[in-house]
PDB file of C-alpha atoms in Angstrom:
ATOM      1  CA  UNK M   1     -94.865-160.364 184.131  1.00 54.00           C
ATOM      2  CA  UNK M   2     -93.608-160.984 180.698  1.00 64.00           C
ATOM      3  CA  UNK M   3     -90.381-158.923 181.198  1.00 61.00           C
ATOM      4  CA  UNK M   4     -89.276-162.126 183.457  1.00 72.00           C
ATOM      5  CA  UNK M   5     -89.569-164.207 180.811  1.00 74.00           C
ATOM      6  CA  UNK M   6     -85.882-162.522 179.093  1.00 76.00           C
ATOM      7  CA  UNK M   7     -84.736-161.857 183.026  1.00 85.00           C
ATOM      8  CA  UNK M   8     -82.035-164.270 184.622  1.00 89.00           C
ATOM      9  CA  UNK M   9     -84.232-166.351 186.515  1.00 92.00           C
ATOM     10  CA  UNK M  10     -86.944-166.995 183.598  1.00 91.00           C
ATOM     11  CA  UNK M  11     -83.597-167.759 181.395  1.00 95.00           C
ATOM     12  CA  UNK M  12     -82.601-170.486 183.981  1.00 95.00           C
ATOM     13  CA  UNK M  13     -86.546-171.781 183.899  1.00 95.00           C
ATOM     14  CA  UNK M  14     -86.484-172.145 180.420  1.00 96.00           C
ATOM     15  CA  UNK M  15     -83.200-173.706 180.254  1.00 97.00           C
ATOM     16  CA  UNK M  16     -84.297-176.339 182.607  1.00 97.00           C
ATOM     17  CA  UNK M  17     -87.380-177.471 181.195  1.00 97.00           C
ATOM     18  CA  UNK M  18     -85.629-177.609 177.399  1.00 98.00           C
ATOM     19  CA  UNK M  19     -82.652-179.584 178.749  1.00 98.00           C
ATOM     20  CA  UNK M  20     -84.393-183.029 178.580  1.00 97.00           C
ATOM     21  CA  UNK M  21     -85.796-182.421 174.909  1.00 97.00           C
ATOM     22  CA  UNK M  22     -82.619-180.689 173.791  1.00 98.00           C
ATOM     23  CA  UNK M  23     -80.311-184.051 174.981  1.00 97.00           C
ATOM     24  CA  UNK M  24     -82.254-186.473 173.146  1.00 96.00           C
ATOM     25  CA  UNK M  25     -83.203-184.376 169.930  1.00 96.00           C
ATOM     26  CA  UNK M  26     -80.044-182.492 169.493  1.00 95.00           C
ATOM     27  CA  UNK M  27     -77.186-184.905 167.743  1.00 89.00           C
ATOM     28  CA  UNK M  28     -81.009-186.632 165.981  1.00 92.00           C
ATOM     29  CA  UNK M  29     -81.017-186.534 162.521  1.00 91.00           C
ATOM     30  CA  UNK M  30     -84.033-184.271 160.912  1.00 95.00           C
ATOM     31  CA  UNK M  31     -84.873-181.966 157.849  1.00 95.00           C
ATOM     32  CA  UNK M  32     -84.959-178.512 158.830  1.00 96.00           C
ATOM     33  CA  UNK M  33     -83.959-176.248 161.800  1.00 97.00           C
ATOM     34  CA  UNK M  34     -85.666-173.024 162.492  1.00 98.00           C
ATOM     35  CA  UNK M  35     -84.583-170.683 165.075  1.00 98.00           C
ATOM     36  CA  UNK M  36     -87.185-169.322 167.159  1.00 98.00           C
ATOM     37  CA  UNK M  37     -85.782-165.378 168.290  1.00 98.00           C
ATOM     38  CA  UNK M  38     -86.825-164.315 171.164  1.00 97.00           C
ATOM     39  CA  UNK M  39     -86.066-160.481 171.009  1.00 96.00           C
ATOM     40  CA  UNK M  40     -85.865-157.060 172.923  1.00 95.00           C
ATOM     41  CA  UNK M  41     -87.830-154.075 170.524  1.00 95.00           C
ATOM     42  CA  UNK M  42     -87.990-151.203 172.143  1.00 94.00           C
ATOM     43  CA  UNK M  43     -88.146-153.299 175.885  1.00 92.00           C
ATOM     44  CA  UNK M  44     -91.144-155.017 174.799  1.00 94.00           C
ATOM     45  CA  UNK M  45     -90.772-159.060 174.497  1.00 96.00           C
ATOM     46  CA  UNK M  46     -91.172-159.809 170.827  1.00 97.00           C
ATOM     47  CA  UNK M  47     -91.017-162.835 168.536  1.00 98.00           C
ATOM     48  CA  UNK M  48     -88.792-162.406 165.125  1.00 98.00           C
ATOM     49  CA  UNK M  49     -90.634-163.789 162.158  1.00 97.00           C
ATOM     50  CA  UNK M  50     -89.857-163.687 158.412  1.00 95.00           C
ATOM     51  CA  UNK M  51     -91.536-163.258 155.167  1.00 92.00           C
ATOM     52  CA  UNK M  52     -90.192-166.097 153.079  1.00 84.00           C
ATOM     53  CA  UNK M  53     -89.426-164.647 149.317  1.00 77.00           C
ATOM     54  CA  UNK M  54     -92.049-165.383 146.829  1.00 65.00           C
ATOM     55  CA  UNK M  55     -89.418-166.115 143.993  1.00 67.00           C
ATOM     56  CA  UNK M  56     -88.607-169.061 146.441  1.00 56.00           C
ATOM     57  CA  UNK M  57     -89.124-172.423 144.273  1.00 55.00           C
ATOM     58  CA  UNK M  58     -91.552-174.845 146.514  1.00 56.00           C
ATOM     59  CA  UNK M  59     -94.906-174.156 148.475  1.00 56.00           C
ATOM     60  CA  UNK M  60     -93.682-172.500 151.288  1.00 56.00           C
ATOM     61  CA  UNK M  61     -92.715-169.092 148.981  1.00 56.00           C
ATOM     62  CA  UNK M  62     -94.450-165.960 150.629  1.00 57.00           C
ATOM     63  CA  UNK M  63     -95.191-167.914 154.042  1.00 85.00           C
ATOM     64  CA  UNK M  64     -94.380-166.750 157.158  1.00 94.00           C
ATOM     65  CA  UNK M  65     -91.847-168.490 158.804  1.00 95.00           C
ATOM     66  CA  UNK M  66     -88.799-168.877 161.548  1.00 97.00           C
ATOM     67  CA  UNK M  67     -85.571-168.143 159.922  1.00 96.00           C
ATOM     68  CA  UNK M  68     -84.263-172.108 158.947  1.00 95.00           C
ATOM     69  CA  UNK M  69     -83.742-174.235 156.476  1.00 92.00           C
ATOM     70  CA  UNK M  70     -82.658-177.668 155.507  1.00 93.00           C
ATOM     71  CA  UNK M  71     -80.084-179.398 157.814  1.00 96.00           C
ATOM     72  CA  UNK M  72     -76.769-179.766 155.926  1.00 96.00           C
ATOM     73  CA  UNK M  73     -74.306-182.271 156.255  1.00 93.00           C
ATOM     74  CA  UNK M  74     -71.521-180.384 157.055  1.00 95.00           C
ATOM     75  CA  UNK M  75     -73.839-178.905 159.989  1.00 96.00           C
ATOM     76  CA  UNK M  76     -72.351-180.178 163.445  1.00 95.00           C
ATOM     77  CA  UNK M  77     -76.390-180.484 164.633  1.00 97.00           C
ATOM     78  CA  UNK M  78     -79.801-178.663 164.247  1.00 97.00           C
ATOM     79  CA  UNK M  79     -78.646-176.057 166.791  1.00 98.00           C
ATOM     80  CA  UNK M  80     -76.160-175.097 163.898  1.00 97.00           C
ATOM     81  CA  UNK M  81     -78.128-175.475 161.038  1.00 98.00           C
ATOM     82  CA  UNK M  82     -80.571-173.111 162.514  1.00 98.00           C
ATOM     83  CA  UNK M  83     -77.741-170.586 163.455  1.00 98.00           C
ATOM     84  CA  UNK M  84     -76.033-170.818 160.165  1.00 98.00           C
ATOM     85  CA  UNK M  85     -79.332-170.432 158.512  1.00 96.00           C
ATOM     86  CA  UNK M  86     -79.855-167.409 160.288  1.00 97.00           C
ATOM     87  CA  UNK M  87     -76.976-165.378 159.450  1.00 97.00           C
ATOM     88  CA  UNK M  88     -77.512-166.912 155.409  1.00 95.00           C
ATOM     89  CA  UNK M  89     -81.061-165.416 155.860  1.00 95.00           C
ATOM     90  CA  UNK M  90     -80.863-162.348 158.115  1.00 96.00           C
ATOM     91  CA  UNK M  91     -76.846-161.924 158.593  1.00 95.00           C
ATOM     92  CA  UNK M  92     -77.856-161.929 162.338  1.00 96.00           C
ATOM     93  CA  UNK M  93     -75.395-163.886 164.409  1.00 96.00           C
ATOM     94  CA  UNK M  94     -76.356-165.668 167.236  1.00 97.00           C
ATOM     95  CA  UNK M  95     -73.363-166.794 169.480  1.00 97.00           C
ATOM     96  CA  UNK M  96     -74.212-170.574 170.986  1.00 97.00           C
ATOM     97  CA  UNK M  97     -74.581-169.439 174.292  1.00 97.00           C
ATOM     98  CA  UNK M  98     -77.257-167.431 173.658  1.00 97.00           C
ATOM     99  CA  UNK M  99     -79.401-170.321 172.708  1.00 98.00           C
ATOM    100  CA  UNK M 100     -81.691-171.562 175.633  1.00 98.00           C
ATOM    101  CA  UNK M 101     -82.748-175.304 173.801  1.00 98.00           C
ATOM    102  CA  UNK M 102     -84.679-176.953 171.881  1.00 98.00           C
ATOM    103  CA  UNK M 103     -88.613-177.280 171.306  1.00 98.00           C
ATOM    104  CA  UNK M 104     -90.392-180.510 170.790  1.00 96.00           C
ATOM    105  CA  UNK M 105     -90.038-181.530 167.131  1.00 97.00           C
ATOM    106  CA  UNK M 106     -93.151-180.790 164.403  1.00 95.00           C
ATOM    107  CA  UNK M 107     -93.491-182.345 161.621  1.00 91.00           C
ATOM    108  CA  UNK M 108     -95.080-181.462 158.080  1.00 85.00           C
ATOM    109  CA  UNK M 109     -97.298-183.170 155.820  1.00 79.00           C
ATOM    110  CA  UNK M 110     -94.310-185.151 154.646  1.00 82.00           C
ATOM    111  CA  UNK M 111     -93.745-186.517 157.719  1.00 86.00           C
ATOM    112  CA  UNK M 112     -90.570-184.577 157.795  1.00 91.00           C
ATOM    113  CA  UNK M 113     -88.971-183.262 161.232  1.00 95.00           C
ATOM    114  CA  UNK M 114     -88.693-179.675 161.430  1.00 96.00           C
ATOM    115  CA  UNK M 115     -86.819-178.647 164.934  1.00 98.00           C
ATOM    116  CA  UNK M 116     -87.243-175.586 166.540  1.00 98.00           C
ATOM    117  CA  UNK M 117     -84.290-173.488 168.304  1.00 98.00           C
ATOM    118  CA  UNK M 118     -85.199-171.125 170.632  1.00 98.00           C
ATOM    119  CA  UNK M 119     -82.970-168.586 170.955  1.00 98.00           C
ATOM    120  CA  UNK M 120     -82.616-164.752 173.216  1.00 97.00           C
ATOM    121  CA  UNK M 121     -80.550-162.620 170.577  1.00 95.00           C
ATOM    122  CA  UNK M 122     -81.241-159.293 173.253  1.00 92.00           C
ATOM    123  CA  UNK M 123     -82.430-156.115 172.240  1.00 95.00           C
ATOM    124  CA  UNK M 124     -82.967-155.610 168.670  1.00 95.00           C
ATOM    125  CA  UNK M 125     -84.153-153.398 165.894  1.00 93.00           C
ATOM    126  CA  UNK M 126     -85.254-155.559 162.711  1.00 90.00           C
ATOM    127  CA  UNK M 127     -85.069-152.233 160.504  1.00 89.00           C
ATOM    128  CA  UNK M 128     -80.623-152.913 161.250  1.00 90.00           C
ATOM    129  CA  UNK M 129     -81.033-156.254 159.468  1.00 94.00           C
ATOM    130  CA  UNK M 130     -80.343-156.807 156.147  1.00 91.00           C
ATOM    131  CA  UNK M 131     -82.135-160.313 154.831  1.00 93.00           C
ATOM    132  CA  UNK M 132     -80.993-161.811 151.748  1.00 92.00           C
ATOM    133  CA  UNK M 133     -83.403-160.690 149.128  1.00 89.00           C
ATOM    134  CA  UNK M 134     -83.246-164.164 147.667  1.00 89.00           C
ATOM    135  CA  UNK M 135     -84.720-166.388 150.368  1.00 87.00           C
ATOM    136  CA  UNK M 136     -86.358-163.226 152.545  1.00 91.00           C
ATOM    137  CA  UNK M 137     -89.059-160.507 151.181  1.00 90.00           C
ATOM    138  CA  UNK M 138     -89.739-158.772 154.635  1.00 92.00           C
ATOM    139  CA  UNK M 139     -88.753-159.381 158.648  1.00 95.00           C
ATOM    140  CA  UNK M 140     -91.304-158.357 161.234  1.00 96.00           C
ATOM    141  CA  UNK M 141     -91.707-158.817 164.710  1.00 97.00           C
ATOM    142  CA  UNK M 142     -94.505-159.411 167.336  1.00 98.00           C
ATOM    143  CA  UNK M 143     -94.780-158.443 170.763  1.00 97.00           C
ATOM    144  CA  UNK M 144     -95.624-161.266 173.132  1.00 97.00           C
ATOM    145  CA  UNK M 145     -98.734-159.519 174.600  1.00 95.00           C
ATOM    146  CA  UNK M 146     -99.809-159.317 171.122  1.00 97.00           C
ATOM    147  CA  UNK M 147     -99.790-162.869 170.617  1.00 96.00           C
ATOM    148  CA  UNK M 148    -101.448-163.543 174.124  1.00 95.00           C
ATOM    149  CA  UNK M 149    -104.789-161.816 173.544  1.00 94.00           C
ATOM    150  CA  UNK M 150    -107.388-163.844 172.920  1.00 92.00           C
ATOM    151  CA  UNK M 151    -108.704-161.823 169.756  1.00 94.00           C
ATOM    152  CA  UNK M 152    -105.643-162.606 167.985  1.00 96.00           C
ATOM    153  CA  UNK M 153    -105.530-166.414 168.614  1.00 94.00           C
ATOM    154  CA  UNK M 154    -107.691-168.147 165.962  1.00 91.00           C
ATOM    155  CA  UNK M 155    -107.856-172.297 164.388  1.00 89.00           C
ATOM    156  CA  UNK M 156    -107.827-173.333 161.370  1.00 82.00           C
ATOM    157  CA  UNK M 157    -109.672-177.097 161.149  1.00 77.00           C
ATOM    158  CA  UNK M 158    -108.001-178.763 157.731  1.00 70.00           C
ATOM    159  CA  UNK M 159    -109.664-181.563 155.659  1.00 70.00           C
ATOM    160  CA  UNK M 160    -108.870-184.017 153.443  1.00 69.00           C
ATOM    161  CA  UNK M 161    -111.413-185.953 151.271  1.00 74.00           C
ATOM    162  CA  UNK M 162    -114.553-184.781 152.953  1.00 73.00           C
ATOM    163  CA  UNK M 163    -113.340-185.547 156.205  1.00 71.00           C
ATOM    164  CA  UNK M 164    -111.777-183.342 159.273  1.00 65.00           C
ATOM    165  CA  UNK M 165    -108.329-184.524 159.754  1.00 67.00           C
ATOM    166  CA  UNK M 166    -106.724-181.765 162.485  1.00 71.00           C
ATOM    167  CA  UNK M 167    -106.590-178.454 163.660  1.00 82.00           C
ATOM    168  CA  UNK M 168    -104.063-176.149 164.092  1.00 87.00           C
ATOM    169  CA  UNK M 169    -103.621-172.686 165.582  1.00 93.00           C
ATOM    170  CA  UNK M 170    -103.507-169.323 163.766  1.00 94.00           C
ATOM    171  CA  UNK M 171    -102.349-165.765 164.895  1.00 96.00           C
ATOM    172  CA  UNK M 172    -103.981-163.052 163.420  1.00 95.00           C
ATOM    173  CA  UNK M 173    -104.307-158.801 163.065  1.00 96.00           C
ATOM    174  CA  UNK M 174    -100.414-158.375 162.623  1.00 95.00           C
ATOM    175  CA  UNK M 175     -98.637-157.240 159.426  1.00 94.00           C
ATOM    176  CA  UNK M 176     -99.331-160.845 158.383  1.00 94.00           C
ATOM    177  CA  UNK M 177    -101.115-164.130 159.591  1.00 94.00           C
ATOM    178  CA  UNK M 178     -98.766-166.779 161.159  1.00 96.00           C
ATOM    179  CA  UNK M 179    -100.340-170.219 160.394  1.00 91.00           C
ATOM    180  CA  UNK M 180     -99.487-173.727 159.278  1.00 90.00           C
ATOM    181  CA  UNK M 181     -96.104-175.132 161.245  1.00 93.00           C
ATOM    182  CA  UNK M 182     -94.888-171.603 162.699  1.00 96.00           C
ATOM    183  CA  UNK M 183     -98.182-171.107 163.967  1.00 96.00           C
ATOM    184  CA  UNK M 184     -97.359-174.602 166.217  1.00 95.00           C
ATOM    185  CA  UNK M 185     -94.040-173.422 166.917  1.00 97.00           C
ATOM    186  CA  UNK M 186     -95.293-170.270 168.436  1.00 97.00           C
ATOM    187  CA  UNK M 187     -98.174-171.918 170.170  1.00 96.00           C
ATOM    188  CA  UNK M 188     -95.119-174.530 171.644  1.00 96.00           C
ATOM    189  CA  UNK M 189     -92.968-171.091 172.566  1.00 97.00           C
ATOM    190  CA  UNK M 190     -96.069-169.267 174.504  1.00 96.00           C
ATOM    191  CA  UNK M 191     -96.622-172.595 176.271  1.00 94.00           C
ATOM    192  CA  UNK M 192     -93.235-172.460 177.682  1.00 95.00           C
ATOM    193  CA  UNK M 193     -92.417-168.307 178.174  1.00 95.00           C
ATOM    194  CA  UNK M 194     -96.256-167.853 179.263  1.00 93.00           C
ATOM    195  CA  UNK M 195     -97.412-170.768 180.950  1.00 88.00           C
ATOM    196  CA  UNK M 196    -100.169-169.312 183.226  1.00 83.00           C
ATOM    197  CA  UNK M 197    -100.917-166.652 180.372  1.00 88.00           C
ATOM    198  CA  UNK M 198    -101.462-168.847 176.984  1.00 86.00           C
ATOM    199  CA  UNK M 199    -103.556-171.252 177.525  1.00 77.00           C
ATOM    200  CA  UNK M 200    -104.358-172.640 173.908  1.00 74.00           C
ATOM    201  CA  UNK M 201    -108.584-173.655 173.119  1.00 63.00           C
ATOM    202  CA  UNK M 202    -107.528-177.061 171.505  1.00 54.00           C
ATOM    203  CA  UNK M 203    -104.356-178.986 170.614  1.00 46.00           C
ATOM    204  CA  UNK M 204    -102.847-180.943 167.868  1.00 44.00           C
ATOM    205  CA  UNK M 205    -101.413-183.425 169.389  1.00 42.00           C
ATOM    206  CA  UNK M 206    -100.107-185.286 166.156  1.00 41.00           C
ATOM    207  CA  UNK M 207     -98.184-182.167 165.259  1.00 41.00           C
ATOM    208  CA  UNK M 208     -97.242-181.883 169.111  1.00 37.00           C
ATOM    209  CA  UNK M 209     -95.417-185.376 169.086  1.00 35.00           C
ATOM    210  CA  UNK M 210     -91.118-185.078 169.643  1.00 34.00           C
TER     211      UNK M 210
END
């Protein structure tokens, strides 16, 4: 049952199987920190996402995305940066406790390490938040069983000078298609909340790597 995955006992199971990543990749230095929100709407398991503004400089603007952002050096470590990015982006606070660990690293097409923070922040209704209309156009959210079914689990195979260089995973038919890095991070969360339910066509390993 999904529902277990936000109960007590799927908490714990979670908890467990992030501890090892989350000692060695926690105090690491990397670029970015994303939270990953794992949410309550309506008592249906849900994934927050957000609609990065399109008056953003850089070529992310208008992507989907995790609230995150760059790590700062006043940030104690990527758990923070992806808190403290996610009350800049969403004024959502999400007390330390209620984070369960971390997800292996990605990395872009810089090379750079992007570190995912997955986080329960309980029942929620995303119409309550107000996101700062300079880094945020539009917050969404969607269900878990949306993101299991098949028909809305696609790939997108990327090339570079004629020739195939990796695939990654897409999710499709929601208010808008979650590709490129939070398309990985997703696939990484399913693996872990759903792990006899998503049960991804190919990988991408060299995006997989922490």
């Amino acid at each position: 049952m999904l529902s277990d995955c936000l109960s007590a006992e799927g908490e714990r199971r979670c908890r467990r199987l992030l501890a090892g990543v989350t000692a060695r990749v926690r105090t690491q230095p990397a670029a970015a920190a994303v939270l990953v929100p794992l949410c309550l709407v309506r008592g249906v398991p849900a994934l927050l996402y957000t609609l990065r503004s399109s008056r953003l400089a850089g070529r992310h603007k208008g992507d989907v995305s995790f609230p995150g952002g760059k790590c700062d050096p006043t940030d104690q470590d990527v758990v923070h940066t992806a808190l403290r990015e996610t009350w800049e982006e969403l004024g959502l606070a999400v007390p330390e406790e209620h984070v369960w660990g971390i997800l292996r690293p990605v990395h872009d097409q810089q090379k750079a390490t992007v570190v995912p923070v997955l986080a329960s922040v309980g029942p929620l209704d995303p119409q309550s938040l107000r996101p700062n209309p300079k880094e945020v156009d539009e917050v969404f959210t969607l269900p878990l069983t949306h993101l299991l079914q098949t028909q809305n689990q696609g790939y997108t195979h990327f090339c570079q000078g004629g020739h195939f260089r990796y695939t990654l995973p897409v999710f499709l038919n929601g208010p808008h298609r979650v590709w490129g890095l939070t398309a990985v991070i997703t696939e990484l969360t399913l693996q872990l909340l759903a792990p006899g339910t998503y049960r991804p066509q190919l990988a991408s390993p060299e995006l997989h790597r922490g």
